[in-house]
Amino acid sequence: MPEKIVALKVDVDTYAGTRDGVPRLLADMDRFGVKATFYFSMGPDNSGKAIRRIFTRPGFLKKMLRTKAPAAYGIKTMLYGTLLPAPMIAESFPVVLQETEQQGHEVGIHCWDHVKWHDYLPWFPKHLTAMELGRASALFEEILGHRAATTAAPGWTVSPDSLEVQDALGLTYSSDGRGTAPFYPVMDGRRFRTLQIPTTLPTADEVLGENGITPDNIHEFYCSNLKEGLNVLTIHAELEGGSIRAAFVRLLERFKAEGVHCITMGEAAQNISGAPACKLYMGEIPGRAGNVAIQGDELP
């Protein structure tokens, strides 16, 4: 029987997610002998500024209420950068990054300022895009003693300039978009050389509260939607390492029972050859407010 493989991608967006969610995920993954790729936000936690998306992104408020985001993320996190100062993330918890890597997980860069990138990247001049990734890269190397091999864009938000900066960083691969299989991106007619490994499954916050999916049965949804070969699942330290932690443990139990093989994104990258060039564009997907990077048609 062909094997089902899940590359686990962990987005760490916030101060609290780094402090609390990551250690919980490390403990749960250790129980099942599972390794993942953790993408850390390196700079300030400006989560409170995301509140403006209520006015700029149709469906954002509905999604926040459907997923019970205020309870999941906590009131302090939702005030950072507005009524409360924005705390620095990675420099506050360098040991969390170090312990994640020491336990055999892969560690990459999510961003410098998550909200700034997610909300304003399309309007960044190229030098600001380079500065955001450059600051994150410098702190990453300071904490871990080596350069990052992989990045993953906040909110699956990309631009031709961000893809160009990634190429300049000499990354092994990135995971910036949504799609079906690994590919090399072509955006606005420009071809880029950094391999993309897209997220193939919906995230928990996209499906919870829809079609009868709850934290109690979301593991059944995922298992029924796995395809043969490589699947990529993005989880969040703030959700699977927090308010729906028990649901994630049930998923790992189910994976173990059904013989689903969990790997890091880097392990997936090592087994990829002959990936095609495909269009990459910003568009809408079900369950998420605003546009995300989507894998398009294969190109010759």
mmCIF file of C-alpha atoms in Angstrom:
data_model
loop_
_atom_site.group_PDB
_atom_site.id
_atom_site.type_symbol
_atom_site.label_atom_id
_atom_site.label_comp_id
_atom_site.label_asym_id
_atom_site.label_seq_id
_atom_site.Cartn_x
_atom_site.Cartn_y
_atom_site.Cartn_z
ATOM 1 C CA MET A 1 0.000 0.000 0.000
ATOM 2 C CA PRO A 2 1.483 3.420 -0.938
ATOM 3 C CA GLU A 3 2.673 5.437 2.045
ATOM 4 C CA LYS A 4 1.043 8.609 3.309
ATOM 5 C CA ILE A 5 3.622 11.154 4.445
ATOM 6 C CA VAL A 6 2.964 14.348 6.392
ATOM 7 C CA ALA A 7 5.569 17.102 6.540
ATOM 8 C CA LEU A 8 4.765 19.065 9.689
ATOM 9 C CA LYS A 9 5.246 22.833 9.457
ATOM 10 C CA VAL A 10 4.875 24.850 12.663
ATOM 11 C CA ASP A 11 4.318 28.603 12.382
ATOM 12 C CA VAL A 12 5.288 30.468 15.542
ATOM 13 C CA ASP A 13 3.713 33.894 15.282
ATOM 14 C CA THR A 14 3.789 35.398 18.767
ATOM 15 C CA TYR A 15 5.639 35.980 22.029
ATOM 16 C CA ALA A 16 3.223 33.721 23.928
ATOM 17 C CA GLY A 17 3.360 31.049 21.237
ATOM 18 C CA THR A 18 7.142 30.932 21.539
ATOM 19 C CA ARG A 19 7.132 30.938 25.325
ATOM 20 C CA ASP A 20 4.283 28.492 25.916
ATOM 21 C CA GLY A 21 3.160 26.805 22.720
ATOM 22 C CA VAL A 22 6.497 25.606 21.386
ATOM 23 C CA PRO A 23 7.556 23.772 24.581
ATOM 24 C CA ARG A 24 4.181 22.033 24.674
ATOM 25 C CA LEU A 25 4.499 20.959 21.042
ATOM 26 C CA LEU A 26 8.027 19.691 21.667
ATOM 27 C CA ALA A 27 6.760 17.571 24.555
ATOM 28 C CA ASP A 28 3.842 16.175 22.553
ATOM 29 C CA MET A 29 5.956 15.417 19.488
ATOM 30 C CA ASP A 30 8.572 13.732 21.646
ATOM 31 C CA ARG A 31 5.906 11.345 22.963
ATOM 32 C CA PHE A 32 5.274 10.124 19.423
ATOM 33 C CA GLY A 33 8.813 10.356 18.065
ATOM 34 C CA VAL A 34 7.726 13.018 15.568
ATOM 35 C CA LYS A 35 9.956 15.750 14.118
ATOM 36 C CA ALA A 36 8.775 18.980 12.493
ATOM 37 C CA THR A 37 10.005 22.231 11.001
ATOM 38 C CA PHE A 38 9.451 25.251 13.257
ATOM 39 C CA TYR A 39 9.319 28.712 11.663
ATOM 40 C CA PHE A 40 9.926 31.430 14.258
ATOM 41 C CA SER A 41 8.906 35.080 14.145
ATOM 42 C CA MET A 42 12.144 36.763 15.174
ATOM 43 C CA GLY A 43 11.264 40.394 15.919
ATOM 44 C CA PRO A 44 8.470 42.298 17.693
ATOM 45 C CA ASP A 45 5.054 40.867 18.490
ATOM 46 C CA ASN A 46 2.687 43.485 17.082
ATOM 47 C CA SER A 47 -0.350 41.188 17.141
ATOM 48 C CA GLY A 48 -2.635 43.940 18.411
ATOM 49 C CA LYS A 49 -2.201 45.872 15.180
ATOM 50 C CA ALA A 50 -3.923 43.058 13.296
ATOM 51 C CA ILE A 51 -7.236 44.423 14.589
ATOM 52 C CA ARG A 52 -7.311 46.795 11.598
ATOM 53 C CA ARG A 53 -7.988 43.759 9.381
ATOM 54 C CA ILE A 54 -11.598 43.984 10.570
ATOM 55 C CA PHE A 55 -11.861 47.004 8.262
ATOM 56 C CA THR A 56 -9.478 45.935 5.477
ATOM 57 C CA ARG A 57 -10.137 42.195 5.040
ATOM 58 C CA PRO A 58 -13.715 41.001 4.447
ATOM 59 C CA GLY A 59 -14.476 37.968 6.573
ATOM 60 C CA PHE A 60 -11.728 38.605 9.135
ATOM 61 C CA LEU A 61 -14.085 39.336 12.020
ATOM 62 C CA LYS A 62 -16.227 36.308 11.197
ATOM 63 C CA LYS A 63 -13.131 34.113 11.167
ATOM 64 C CA MET A 64 -11.952 35.534 14.515
ATOM 65 C CA LEU A 65 -15.318 34.742 16.110
ATOM 66 C CA ARG A 66 -15.662 31.315 14.455
ATOM 67 C CA THR A 67 -12.247 30.171 15.700
ATOM 68 C CA LYS A 68 -12.588 31.847 19.123
ATOM 69 C CA ALA A 69 -9.338 33.699 18.470
ATOM 70 C CA PRO A 70 -9.511 36.036 21.492
ATOM 71 C CA ALA A 71 -9.566 33.037 23.835
ATOM 72 C CA ALA A 72 -6.952 31.144 21.826
ATOM 73 C CA TYR A 73 -4.430 33.961 21.605
ATOM 74 C CA GLY A 74 -5.147 35.728 24.896
ATOM 75 C CA ILE A 75 -5.998 39.332 25.659
ATOM 76 C CA LYS A 76 -2.393 40.460 26.205
ATOM 77 C CA THR A 77 -1.317 39.167 22.805
ATOM 78 C CA MET A 78 -4.216 40.978 21.161
ATOM 79 C CA LEU A 79 -3.060 44.252 22.741
ATOM 80 C CA TYR A 80 0.638 44.011 21.862
ATOM 81 C CA GLY A 81 1.777 46.894 19.700
ATOM 82 C CA THR A 82 -1.263 49.021 20.602
ATOM 83 C CA LEU A 83 -2.210 49.431 24.268
ATOM 84 C CA LEU A 84 0.747 47.284 25.332
ATOM 85 C CA PRO A 85 4.337 47.578 24.071
ATOM 86 C CA ALA A 86 5.351 45.041 21.445
ATOM 87 C CA PRO A 87 7.715 42.538 23.125
ATOM 88 C CA MET A 88 10.660 41.121 21.188
ATOM 89 C CA ILE A 89 10.175 37.432 20.506
ATOM 90 C CA ALA A 90 13.346 35.531 19.624
ATOM 91 C CA GLU A 91 15.724 37.583 21.732
ATOM 92 C CA SER A 92 13.412 37.033 24.722
ATOM 93 C CA PHE A 93 13.469 33.250 24.280
ATOM 94 C CA PRO A 94 16.687 32.236 22.480
ATOM 95 C CA VAL A 95 16.792 29.021 24.491
ATOM 96 C CA VAL A 96 13.450 27.944 22.994
ATOM 97 C CA LEU A 97 14.918 28.144 19.493
ATOM 98 C CA GLN A 98 18.078 26.373 20.601
ATOM 99 C CA GLU A 99 16.220 23.579 22.398
ATOM 100 C CA THR A 100 13.931 23.071 19.410
ATOM 101 C CA GLU A 101 16.945 22.433 17.203
ATOM 102 C CA GLN A 102 18.763 20.375 19.844
ATOM 103 C CA GLN A 103 15.762 18.038 20.038
ATOM 104 C CA GLY A 104 16.199 17.192 16.358
ATOM 105 C CA HIS A 105 13.653 19.512 14.804
ATOM 106 C CA GLU A 106 14.392 21.813 11.893
ATOM 107 C CA VAL A 107 14.304 25.549 12.631
ATOM 108 C CA GLY A 108 13.640 28.262 10.055
ATOM 109 C CA ILE A 109 12.634 31.897 9.766
ATOM 110 C CA HIS A 110 9.012 32.991 9.672
ATOM 111 C CA CYS A 111 9.657 36.737 9.583
ATOM 112 C CA TRP A 112 10.900 39.748 11.525
ATOM 113 C CA ASP A 113 7.553 41.511 12.159
ATOM 114 C CA HIS A 114 4.654 39.164 11.365
ATOM 115 C CA VAL A 115 1.853 41.733 11.191
ATOM 116 C CA LYS A 116 3.911 44.245 9.204
ATOM 117 C CA TRP A 117 4.846 41.665 6.559
ATOM 118 C CA HIS A 118 1.384 40.122 6.378
ATOM 119 C CA ASP A 119 -0.441 43.434 6.008
ATOM 120 C CA TYR A 120 1.979 45.606 4.044
ATOM 121 C CA LEU A 121 4.316 43.469 1.930
ATOM 122 C CA PRO A 122 2.678 44.452 -1.404
ATOM 123 C CA TRP A 123 3.641 48.079 -0.713
ATOM 124 C CA PHE A 124 7.174 47.451 0.588
ATOM 125 C CA PRO A 125 10.012 48.916 -1.463
ATOM 126 C CA LYS A 126 12.534 46.186 -2.240
ATOM 127 C CA HIS A 127 15.067 47.477 0.292
ATOM 128 C CA LEU A 128 12.509 47.177 3.114
ATOM 129 C CA THR A 129 11.685 43.592 2.119
ATOM 130 C CA ALA A 130 15.410 42.814 2.182
ATOM 131 C CA MET A 131 15.809 44.548 5.535
ATOM 132 C CA GLU A 132 12.959 42.589 7.148
ATOM 133 C CA LEU A 133 14.417 39.229 6.104
ATOM 134 C CA GLY A 134 17.965 40.425 6.725
ATOM 135 C CA ARG A 135 17.284 41.394 10.348
ATOM 136 C CA ALA A 136 15.572 38.074 10.966
ATOM 137 C CA SER A 137 18.453 36.183 9.340
ATOM 138 C CA ALA A 138 21.086 38.000 11.381
ATOM 139 C CA LEU A 139 19.374 37.274 14.697
ATOM 140 C CA PHE A 140 18.729 33.669 13.673
ATOM 141 C CA GLU A 141 22.454 33.177 13.011
ATOM 142 C CA GLU A 142 23.368 34.899 16.283
ATOM 143 C CA ILE A 143 21.106 32.581 18.290
ATOM 144 C CA LEU A 144 21.725 29.281 16.486
ATOM 145 C CA GLY A 145 25.240 29.751 15.160
ATOM 146 C CA HIS A 146 24.434 29.027 11.526
ATOM 147 C CA ARG A 147 22.466 30.518 8.666
ATOM 148 C CA ALA A 148 18.843 29.599 8.088
ATOM 149 C CA ALA A 149 18.190 27.148 5.269
ATOM 150 C CA THR A 150 14.464 27.859 4.971
ATOM 151 C CA THR A 151 11.833 30.565 5.382
ATOM 152 C CA ALA A 152 8.026 30.630 5.373
ATOM 153 C CA ALA A 153 6.106 33.818 4.649
ATOM 154 C CA PRO A 154 3.636 35.137 7.244
ATOM 155 C CA GLY A 155 0.066 34.630 6.115
ATOM 156 C CA TRP A 156 1.369 33.013 2.901
ATOM 157 C CA THR A 157 2.028 36.543 1.633
ATOM 158 C CA VAL A 158 4.661 36.975 -1.079
ATOM 159 C CA SER A 159 5.793 39.397 -3.757
ATOM 160 C CA PRO A 160 8.280 39.136 -6.599
ATOM 161 C CA ASP A 161 10.695 41.146 -4.468
ATOM 162 C CA SER A 162 10.364 38.768 -1.503
ATOM 163 C CA LEU A 163 11.069 35.805 -3.781
ATOM 164 C CA GLU A 164 14.112 37.625 -5.179
ATOM 165 C CA VAL A 165 15.431 38.300 -1.669
ATOM 166 C CA GLN A 166 14.983 34.616 -0.804
ATOM 167 C CA ASP A 167 17.056 33.664 -3.836
ATOM 168 C CA ALA A 168 19.790 36.033 -2.645
ATOM 169 C CA LEU A 169 19.824 34.342 0.777
ATOM 170 C CA GLY A 170 20.792 31.017 -0.808
ATOM 171 C CA LEU A 171 18.035 29.054 0.900
ATOM 172 C CA THR A 172 17.561 25.323 0.371
ATOM 173 C CA TYR A 173 13.803 25.781 0.018
ATOM 174 C CA SER A 174 10.908 27.924 1.234
ATOM 175 C CA SER A 175 7.298 27.261 2.141
ATOM 176 C CA ASP A 176 5.424 30.413 1.248
ATOM 177 C CA GLY A 177 2.205 29.310 -0.381
ATOM 178 C CA ARG A 178 -0.663 26.920 -0.788
ATOM 179 C CA GLY A 179 -0.757 24.250 -3.432
ATOM 180 C CA THR A 180 -0.475 20.587 -4.282
ATOM 181 C CA ALA A 181 3.190 19.689 -4.823
ATOM 182 C CA PRO A 182 6.720 21.185 -4.751
ATOM 183 C CA PHE A 183 7.572 23.628 -7.538
ATOM 184 C CA TYR A 184 9.759 26.525 -8.616
ATOM 185 C CA PRO A 185 7.805 29.796 -8.595
ATOM 186 C CA VAL A 186 7.145 32.132 -11.485
ATOM 187 C CA MET A 187 5.503 35.400 -10.457
ATOM 188 C CA ASP A 188 4.703 38.369 -12.672
ATOM 189 C CA GLY A 189 6.704 36.698 -15.439
ATOM 190 C CA ARG A 190 9.847 36.366 -13.287
ATOM 191 C CA ARG A 191 11.313 32.923 -12.571
ATOM 192 C CA PHE A 192 12.904 32.212 -9.189
ATOM 193 C CA ARG A 193 15.271 29.448 -8.153
ATOM 194 C CA THR A 194 14.289 28.732 -4.530
ATOM 195 C CA LEU A 195 12.199 25.550 -4.345
ATOM 196 C CA GLN A 196 8.729 26.039 -2.885
ATOM 197 C CA ILE A 197 7.086 23.314 -0.803
ATOM 198 C CA PRO A 198 3.491 24.519 -0.381
ATOM 199 C CA THR A 199 1.043 23.732 2.378
ATOM 200 C CA THR A 200 -1.402 21.219 0.900
ATOM 201 C CA LEU A 201 -3.944 20.846 3.726
ATOM 202 C CA PRO A 202 -6.227 23.494 5.274
ATOM 203 C CA THR A 203 -5.134 24.895 8.619
ATOM 204 C CA ALA A 204 -7.210 24.385 11.737
ATOM 205 C CA ASP A 205 -8.365 27.994 11.844
ATOM 206 C CA GLU A 206 -9.682 27.643 8.287
ATOM 207 C CA VAL A 207 -11.918 24.645 8.982
ATOM 208 C CA LEU A 208 -12.938 24.831 12.642
ATOM 209 C CA GLY A 209 -16.564 25.826 12.935
ATOM 210 C CA GLU A 210 -17.257 24.915 9.314
ATOM 211 C CA ASN A 211 -19.180 21.829 8.138
ATOM 212 C CA GLY A 212 -19.471 20.433 11.648
ATOM 213 C CA ILE A 213 -15.698 20.371 12.258
ATOM 214 C CA THR A 214 -14.778 20.836 15.915
ATOM 215 C CA PRO A 215 -11.641 20.318 18.003
ATOM 216 C CA ASP A 216 -13.090 16.929 18.945
ATOM 217 C CA ASN A 217 -13.246 15.618 15.375
ATOM 218 C CA ILE A 218 -10.735 17.656 13.377
ATOM 219 C CA HIS A 219 -8.300 14.729 13.468
ATOM 220 C CA GLU A 220 -10.858 12.701 11.504
ATOM 221 C CA PHE A 221 -11.091 15.490 8.919
ATOM 222 C CA TYR A 222 -7.327 15.485 8.402
ATOM 223 C CA CYS A 223 -6.967 11.728 8.190
ATOM 224 C CA SER A 224 -9.763 11.479 5.636
ATOM 225 C CA ASN A 225 -8.134 14.157 3.481
ATOM 226 C CA LEU A 226 -4.602 12.757 3.328
ATOM 227 C CA LYS A 227 -3.425 11.761 -0.132
ATOM 228 C CA GLU A 228 -0.821 9.150 -0.970
ATOM 229 C CA GLY A 229 2.680 10.584 -0.989
ATOM 230 C CA LEU A 230 3.586 13.989 0.440
ATOM 231 C CA ASN A 231 1.096 16.083 2.402
ATOM 232 C CA VAL A 232 2.104 19.342 4.099
ATOM 233 C CA LEU A 233 0.240 20.407 7.234
ATOM 234 C CA THR A 234 0.780 23.831 8.800
ATOM 235 C CA ILE A 235 -0.038 24.086 12.483
ATOM 236 C CA HIS A 236 0.347 27.051 14.821
ATOM 237 C CA ALA A 237 2.116 27.127 18.157
ATOM 238 C CA GLU A 238 -0.701 29.294 19.492
ATOM 239 C CA LEU A 239 -3.451 26.811 18.541
ATOM 240 C CA GLU A 240 -2.117 23.244 18.380
ATOM 241 C CA GLY A 241 0.286 24.183 21.173
ATOM 242 C CA GLY A 242 -2.444 25.957 23.090
ATOM 243 C CA SER A 243 -6.229 25.997 22.878
ATOM 244 C CA ILE A 244 -6.560 22.883 20.667
ATOM 245 C CA ARG A 245 -3.572 20.984 22.012
ATOM 246 C CA ALA A 246 -5.682 17.930 22.837
ATOM 247 C CA ALA A 247 -6.916 17.835 19.233
ATOM 248 C CA PHE A 248 -3.332 17.774 17.954
ATOM 249 C CA VAL A 249 -2.443 14.923 20.311
ATOM 250 C CA ARG A 250 -5.413 12.962 18.968
ATOM 251 C CA LEU A 251 -4.136 13.601 15.455
ATOM 252 C CA LEU A 252 -0.677 12.287 16.323
ATOM 253 C CA GLU A 253 -2.279 9.218 17.914
ATOM 254 C CA ARG A 254 -4.295 8.615 14.759
ATOM 255 C CA PHE A 255 -1.224 9.076 12.533
ATOM 256 C CA LYS A 256 0.646 6.502 14.594
ATOM 257 C CA ALA A 257 -2.247 4.037 14.500
ATOM 258 C CA GLU A 258 -2.637 4.358 10.725
ATOM 259 C CA GLY A 259 1.073 4.263 9.923
ATOM 260 C CA VAL A 260 1.242 7.840 8.627
ATOM 261 C CA HIS A 261 4.897 8.880 8.455
ATOM 262 C CA CYS A 262 5.668 12.388 9.795
ATOM 263 C CA ILE A 263 8.794 14.196 8.578
ATOM 264 C CA THR A 264 10.365 17.652 8.582
ATOM 265 C CA MET A 265 10.062 19.952 5.614
ATOM 266 C CA GLY A 266 13.801 19.591 5.092
ATOM 267 C CA GLU A 267 13.471 15.827 4.825
ATOM 268 C CA ALA A 268 10.768 16.349 2.230
ATOM 269 C CA ALA A 269 13.052 18.706 0.281
ATOM 270 C CA GLN A 270 15.812 16.085 0.165
ATOM 271 C CA ASN A 271 13.512 13.690 -1.701
ATOM 272 C CA ILE A 272 12.371 16.150 -4.357
ATOM 273 C CA SER A 273 13.799 16.120 -7.856
ATOM 274 C CA GLY A 274 12.516 17.387 -11.151
ATOM 275 C CA ALA A 275 10.031 19.831 -9.629
ATOM 276 C CA PRO A 276 8.238 21.865 -12.302
ATOM 277 C CA ALA A 277 8.053 25.631 -12.677
ATOM 278 C CA CYS A 278 4.576 26.893 -11.783
ATOM 279 C CA LYS A 279 2.840 30.222 -11.604
ATOM 280 C CA LEU A 280 2.499 31.710 -8.134
ATOM 281 C CA TYR A 281 -0.204 34.294 -7.564
ATOM 282 C CA MET A 282 -2.069 35.951 -4.702
ATOM 283 C CA GLY A 283 -5.695 34.856 -4.409
ATOM 284 C CA GLU A 284 -8.423 33.733 -2.020
ATOM 285 C CA ILE A 285 -8.949 30.308 -0.470
ATOM 286 C CA PRO A 286 -11.887 29.074 1.641
ATOM 287 C CA GLY A 287 -11.780 29.869 5.334
ATOM 288 C CA ARG A 288 -9.103 32.581 5.221
ATOM 289 C CA ALA A 289 -9.651 36.332 5.058
ATOM 290 C CA GLY A 290 -7.474 38.096 2.522
ATOM 291 C CA ASN A 291 -5.254 36.779 -0.239
ATOM 292 C CA VAL A 292 -2.617 34.082 0.020
ATOM 293 C CA ALA A 293 0.053 32.818 -2.377
ATOM 294 C CA ILE A 294 -1.432 30.018 -4.503
ATOM 295 C CA GLN A 295 0.329 27.559 -6.798
ATOM 296 C CA GLY A 296 -0.977 27.925 -10.324
ATOM 297 C CA ASP A 297 -0.499 26.239 -13.663
ATOM 298 C CA GLU A 298 2.676 24.388 -14.580
ATOM 299 C CA LEU A 299 4.824 26.222 -17.120
ATOM 300 C CA PRO A 300 7.092 24.806 -19.846
#
